[in-house]
XYZ file of C-alpha atoms in Angstrom:
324
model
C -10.645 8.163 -6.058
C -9.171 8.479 -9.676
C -10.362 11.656 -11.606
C -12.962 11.902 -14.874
C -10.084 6.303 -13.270
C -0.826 -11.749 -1.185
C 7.678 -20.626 1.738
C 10.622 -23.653 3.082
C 11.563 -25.785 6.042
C 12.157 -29.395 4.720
C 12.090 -32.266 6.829
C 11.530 -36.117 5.801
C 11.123 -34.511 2.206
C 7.707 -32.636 3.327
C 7.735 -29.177 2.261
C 5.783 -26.940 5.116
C 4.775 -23.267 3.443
C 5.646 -20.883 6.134
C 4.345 -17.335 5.678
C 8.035 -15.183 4.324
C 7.358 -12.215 2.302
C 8.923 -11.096 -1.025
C 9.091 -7.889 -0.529
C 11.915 -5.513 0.690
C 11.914 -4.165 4.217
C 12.948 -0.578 3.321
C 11.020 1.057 -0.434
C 11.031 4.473 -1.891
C 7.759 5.867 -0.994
C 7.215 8.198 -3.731
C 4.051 10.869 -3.615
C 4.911 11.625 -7.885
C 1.750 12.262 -9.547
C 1.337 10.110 -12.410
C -1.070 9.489 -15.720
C -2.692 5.990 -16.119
C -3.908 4.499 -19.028
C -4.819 0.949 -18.748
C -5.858 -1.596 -21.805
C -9.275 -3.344 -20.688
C -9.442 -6.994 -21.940
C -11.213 -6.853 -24.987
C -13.512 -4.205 -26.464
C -16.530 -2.837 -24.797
C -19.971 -1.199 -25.602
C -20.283 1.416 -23.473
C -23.172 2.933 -25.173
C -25.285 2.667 -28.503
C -27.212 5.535 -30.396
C -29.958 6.124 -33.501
C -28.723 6.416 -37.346
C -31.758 7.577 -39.118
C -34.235 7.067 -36.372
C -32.515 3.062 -36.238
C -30.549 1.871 -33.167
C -28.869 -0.646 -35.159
C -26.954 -2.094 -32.113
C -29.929 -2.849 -30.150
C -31.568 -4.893 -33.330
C -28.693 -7.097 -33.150
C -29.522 -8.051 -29.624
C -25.974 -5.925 -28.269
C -25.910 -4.830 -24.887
C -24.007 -2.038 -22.805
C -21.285 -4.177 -21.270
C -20.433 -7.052 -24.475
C -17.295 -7.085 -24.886
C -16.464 -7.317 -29.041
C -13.594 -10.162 -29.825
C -14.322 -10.246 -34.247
C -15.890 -8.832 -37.244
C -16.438 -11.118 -39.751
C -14.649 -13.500 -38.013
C -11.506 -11.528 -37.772
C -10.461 -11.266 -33.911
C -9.790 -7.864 -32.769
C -8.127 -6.333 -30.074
C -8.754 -2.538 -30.105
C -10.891 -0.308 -31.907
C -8.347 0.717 -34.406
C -8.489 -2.971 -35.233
C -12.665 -2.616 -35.992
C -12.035 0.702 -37.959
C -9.839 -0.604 -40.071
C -11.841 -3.599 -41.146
C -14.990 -1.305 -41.600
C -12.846 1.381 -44.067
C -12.242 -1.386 -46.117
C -15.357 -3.227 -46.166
C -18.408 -2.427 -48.773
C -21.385 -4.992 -46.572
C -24.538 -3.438 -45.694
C -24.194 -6.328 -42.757
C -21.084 -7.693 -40.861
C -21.146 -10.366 -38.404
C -19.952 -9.931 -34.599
C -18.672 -12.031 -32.282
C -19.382 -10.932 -28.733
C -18.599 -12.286 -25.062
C -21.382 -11.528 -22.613
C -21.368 -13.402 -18.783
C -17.994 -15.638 -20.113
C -19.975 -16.839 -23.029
C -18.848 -16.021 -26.993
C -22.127 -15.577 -29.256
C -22.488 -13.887 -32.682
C -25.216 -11.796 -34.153
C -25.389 -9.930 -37.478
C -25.137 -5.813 -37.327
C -26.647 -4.066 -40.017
C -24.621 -1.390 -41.073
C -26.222 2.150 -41.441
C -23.698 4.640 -43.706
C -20.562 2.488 -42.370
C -22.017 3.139 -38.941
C -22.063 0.796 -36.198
C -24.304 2.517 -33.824
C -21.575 1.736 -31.135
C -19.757 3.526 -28.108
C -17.170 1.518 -27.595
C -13.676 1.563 -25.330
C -10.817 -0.616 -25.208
C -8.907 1.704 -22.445
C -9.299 3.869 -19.374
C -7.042 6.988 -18.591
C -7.134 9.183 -15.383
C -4.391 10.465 -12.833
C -3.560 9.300 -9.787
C -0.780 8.864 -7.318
C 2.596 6.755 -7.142
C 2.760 5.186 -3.646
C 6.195 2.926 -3.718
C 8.535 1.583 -5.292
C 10.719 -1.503 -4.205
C 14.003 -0.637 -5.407
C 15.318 -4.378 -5.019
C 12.937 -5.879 -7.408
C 11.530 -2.053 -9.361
C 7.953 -3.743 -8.753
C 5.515 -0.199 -8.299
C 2.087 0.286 -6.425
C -0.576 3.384 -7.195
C -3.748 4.090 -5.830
C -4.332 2.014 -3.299
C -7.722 0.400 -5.023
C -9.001 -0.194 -7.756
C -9.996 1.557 -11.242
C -13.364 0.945 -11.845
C -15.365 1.013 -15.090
C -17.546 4.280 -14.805
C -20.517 2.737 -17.127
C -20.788 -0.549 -15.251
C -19.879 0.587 -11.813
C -17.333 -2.767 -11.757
C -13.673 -2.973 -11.631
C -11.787 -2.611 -14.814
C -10.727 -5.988 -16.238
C -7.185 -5.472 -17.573
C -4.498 -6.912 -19.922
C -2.289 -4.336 -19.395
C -1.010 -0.758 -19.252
C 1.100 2.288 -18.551
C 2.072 4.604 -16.394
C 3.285 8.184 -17.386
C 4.791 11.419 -16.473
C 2.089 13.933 -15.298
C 2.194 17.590 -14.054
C -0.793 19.337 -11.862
C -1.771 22.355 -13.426
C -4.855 23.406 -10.987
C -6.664 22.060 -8.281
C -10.215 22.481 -8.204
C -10.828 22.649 -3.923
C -12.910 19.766 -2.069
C -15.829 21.405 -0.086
C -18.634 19.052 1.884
C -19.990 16.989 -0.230
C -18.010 17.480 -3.477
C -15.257 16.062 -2.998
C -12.802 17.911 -5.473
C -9.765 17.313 -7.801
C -6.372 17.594 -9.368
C -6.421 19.107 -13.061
C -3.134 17.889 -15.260
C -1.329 17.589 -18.374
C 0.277 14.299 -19.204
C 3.308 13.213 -20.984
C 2.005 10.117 -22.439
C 5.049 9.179 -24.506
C 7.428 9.256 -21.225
C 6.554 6.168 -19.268
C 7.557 5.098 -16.506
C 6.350 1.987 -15.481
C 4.215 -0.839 -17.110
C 0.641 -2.168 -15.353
C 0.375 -5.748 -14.622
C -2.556 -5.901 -12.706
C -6.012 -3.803 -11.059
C -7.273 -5.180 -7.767
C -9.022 -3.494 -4.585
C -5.918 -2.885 -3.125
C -3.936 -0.714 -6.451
C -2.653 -1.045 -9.652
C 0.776 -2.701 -9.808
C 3.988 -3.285 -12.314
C 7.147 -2.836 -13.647
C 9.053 0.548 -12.550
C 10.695 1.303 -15.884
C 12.841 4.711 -14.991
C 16.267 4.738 -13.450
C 16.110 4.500 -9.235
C 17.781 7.386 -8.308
C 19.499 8.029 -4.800
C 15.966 8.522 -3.005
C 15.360 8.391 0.736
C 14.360 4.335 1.904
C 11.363 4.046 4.437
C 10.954 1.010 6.519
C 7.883 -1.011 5.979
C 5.488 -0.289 9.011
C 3.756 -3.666 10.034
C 0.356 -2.411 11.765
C 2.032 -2.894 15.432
C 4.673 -0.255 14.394
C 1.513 2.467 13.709
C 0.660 4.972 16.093
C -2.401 6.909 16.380
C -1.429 10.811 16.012
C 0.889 12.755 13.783
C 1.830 11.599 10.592
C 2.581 13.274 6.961
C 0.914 12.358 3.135
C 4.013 12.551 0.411
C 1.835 14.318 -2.787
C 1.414 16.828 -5.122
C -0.297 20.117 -5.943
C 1.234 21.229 -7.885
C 3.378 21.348 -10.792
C 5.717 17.644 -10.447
C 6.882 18.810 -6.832
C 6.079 16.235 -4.356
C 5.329 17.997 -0.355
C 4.569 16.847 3.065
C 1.351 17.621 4.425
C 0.351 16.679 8.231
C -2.591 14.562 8.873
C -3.230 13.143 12.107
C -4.333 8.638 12.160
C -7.529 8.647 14.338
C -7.746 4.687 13.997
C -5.973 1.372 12.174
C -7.654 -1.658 11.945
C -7.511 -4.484 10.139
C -10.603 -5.133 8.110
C -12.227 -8.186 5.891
C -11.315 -7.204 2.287
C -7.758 -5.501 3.664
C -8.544 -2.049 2.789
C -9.738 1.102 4.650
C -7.530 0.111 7.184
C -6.324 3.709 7.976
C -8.460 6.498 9.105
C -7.058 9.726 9.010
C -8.341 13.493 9.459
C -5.878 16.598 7.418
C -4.675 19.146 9.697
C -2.172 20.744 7.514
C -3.646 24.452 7.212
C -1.508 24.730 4.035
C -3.127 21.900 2.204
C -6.262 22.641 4.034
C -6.009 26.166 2.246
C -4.905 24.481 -1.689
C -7.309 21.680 -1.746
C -9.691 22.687 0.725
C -8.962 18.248 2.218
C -8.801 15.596 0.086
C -9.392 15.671 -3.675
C -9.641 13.345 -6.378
C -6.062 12.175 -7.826
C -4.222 11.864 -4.195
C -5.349 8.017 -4.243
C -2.124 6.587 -3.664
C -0.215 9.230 -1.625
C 2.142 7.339 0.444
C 1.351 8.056 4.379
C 4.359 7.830 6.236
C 5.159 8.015 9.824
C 8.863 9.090 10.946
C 10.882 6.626 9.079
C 8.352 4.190 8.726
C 5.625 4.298 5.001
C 2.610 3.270 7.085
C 0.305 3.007 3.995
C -1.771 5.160 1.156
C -4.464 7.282 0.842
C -7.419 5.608 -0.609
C -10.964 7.276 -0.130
C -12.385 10.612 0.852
C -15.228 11.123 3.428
C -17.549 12.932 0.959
C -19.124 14.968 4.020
C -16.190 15.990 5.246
C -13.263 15.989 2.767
C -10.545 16.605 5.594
C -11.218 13.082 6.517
C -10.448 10.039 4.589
C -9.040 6.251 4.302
C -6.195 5.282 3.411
C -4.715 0.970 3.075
C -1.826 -0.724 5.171
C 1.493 -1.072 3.162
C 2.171 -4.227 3.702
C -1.327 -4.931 1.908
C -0.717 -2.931 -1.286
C 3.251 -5.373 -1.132
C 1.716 -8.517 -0.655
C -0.862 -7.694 -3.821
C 2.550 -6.901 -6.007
C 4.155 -10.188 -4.805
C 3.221 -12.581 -7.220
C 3.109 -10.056 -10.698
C 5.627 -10.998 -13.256
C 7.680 -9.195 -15.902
């Protein structure tokens, strides 16, 4: 739901793995609103188009989905990387080396006017929401799932990233079937955090900012859940992160350890701002007394006052094993 973004007794010198997490039993669950930009892993055609009645891509047997690693047999590593070779180069026809499937291949492009006949990315931006942060080891979890590339319909492949400081400046209101959505500014020179990795269950990284003195909620295993009153930590507006009560219909455990929470709004307030739940509250810490329960994740697009959210404890075990 991002706007348009897992051990040591030893005896007779056997080690037995016994299931201990990393994590900390008490983490800041946060609510902040936050701008993403994440680095894909390589360069990607996202699109191709006519020069003069020519699709030059499509000649040189490119596809929607290659992913560009050289020109000429330089490597690159962003688009700035293929502009600059291209200013300086005075060929009609370059050669590019291309992954497609896991396999490299090269083809020859002819140039038309120092055009490429190329959409291309090598990063996706968007807004979302900060769930937690551990303050024992600063690791940080947002979203809840993953950010998915909107030409190919598959999750973002990722080498890196940021996270950012981010204001709401409007909220355009979720009614049946259009689900609806924060509108911010973003601050993309004050970040806060660094992106190590994009799964199903969140991105995750490096908090960068100072921990300040922040309230510490347990970590809710699912027996500690009840079904009935609980509150989402987010924002609408502004950088002001608010309470709104929901009310868990049903927790369950599920294959692919996510959707585990459903969850209807009853908060007439938010009810009222957002008209339920909108695009950019992926990530909103649910919390339940003193215990964070788990994150808001997905939207019923029928009904926007219902939604998803993830278990905790599934988003902490995905952040175990990232390292600085």
């Amino acid at each position: 739901m991002i706007k348009k973004l897992n051990i040591l007794f030893i005896l007779l010198l056997i080690a037995i793995p016994c299931n201990i997490s990393a994590y900390s039993d008490y983490i800041i669950a946060s609510g902040d609103n936050i701008g993403i930009k994440l680095n894909t892993d390589g360069i990607q055609i996202i699109g191709t188009y006519d020069i003069e009645g020519v699709d030059p891509a499509s000649k040189a047997g490119l596809k929607i989905g290659d992913k560009i690693v050289s020109i000429d047999h330089n490597k690159v590593i962003s688009i700035d990387n293929i502009s600059s070779i291209l200013s300086r180069n005075n060929k009609s026809i370059i050669s590019i080396g291309y992954v497609r499937n896991g396999k490299e291949y090269t083809t020859e492009l002819t140039l038309k006017n120092k055009k490429t006949g190329l959409y291309l990315k090598d990063s996706v931006s968007g807004i979302g929401t900060l769930t937690f942060v551990d303050p024992n080891t600063k690791r940080f979890g947002a979203l809840g799932h993953e950010i998915v590339d909107s030409s190919s319909g598959k999750i973002v492949e990722s080498k890196d990233g940021d996270i950012f400081s981010s204001s709401i400046s409007s909220i355009t209101k979720s009614r049946d079937g259009n689900p609806g959505e924060k509108n911010a500014t973003f601050n993309t020179s004050d970040i806060i955090g660094e992106i190590k990795k994009n799964t199903n269950k969140g991105i995750f990284g490096f908090y960068q900012e100072d921990i300040e003195e922040k309230h510490l909620y347990k970590v809710a295993q699912v027996e500690n859940i009840k079904l009935g009153s609980a509150k989402i930590r987010t924002v609408v507006s502004g950088s002001k992160v608010e309470e709104y009560d929901i009310k868990i219909t049903k927790v369950q455990e599920t294959k692919d350890h996510t959707k585990n929470i459903l969850f209807e709004i009853t908060d007439s307030n938010l009810l009222d701002k957002t008209g339920g739940i909108i695009q950019g509250m992926s990530g909103s810490p649910i919390v339940q007394g003193e215990y964070i329960v788990g994150a808001v994740t997905h939207v019923v697009v029928d009904d926007p006052t219902r939604g998803y959210g993830i278990l905790i404890t599934n988003m902490l075990e995905e952040a175990e094993d990232i390292r600085e």
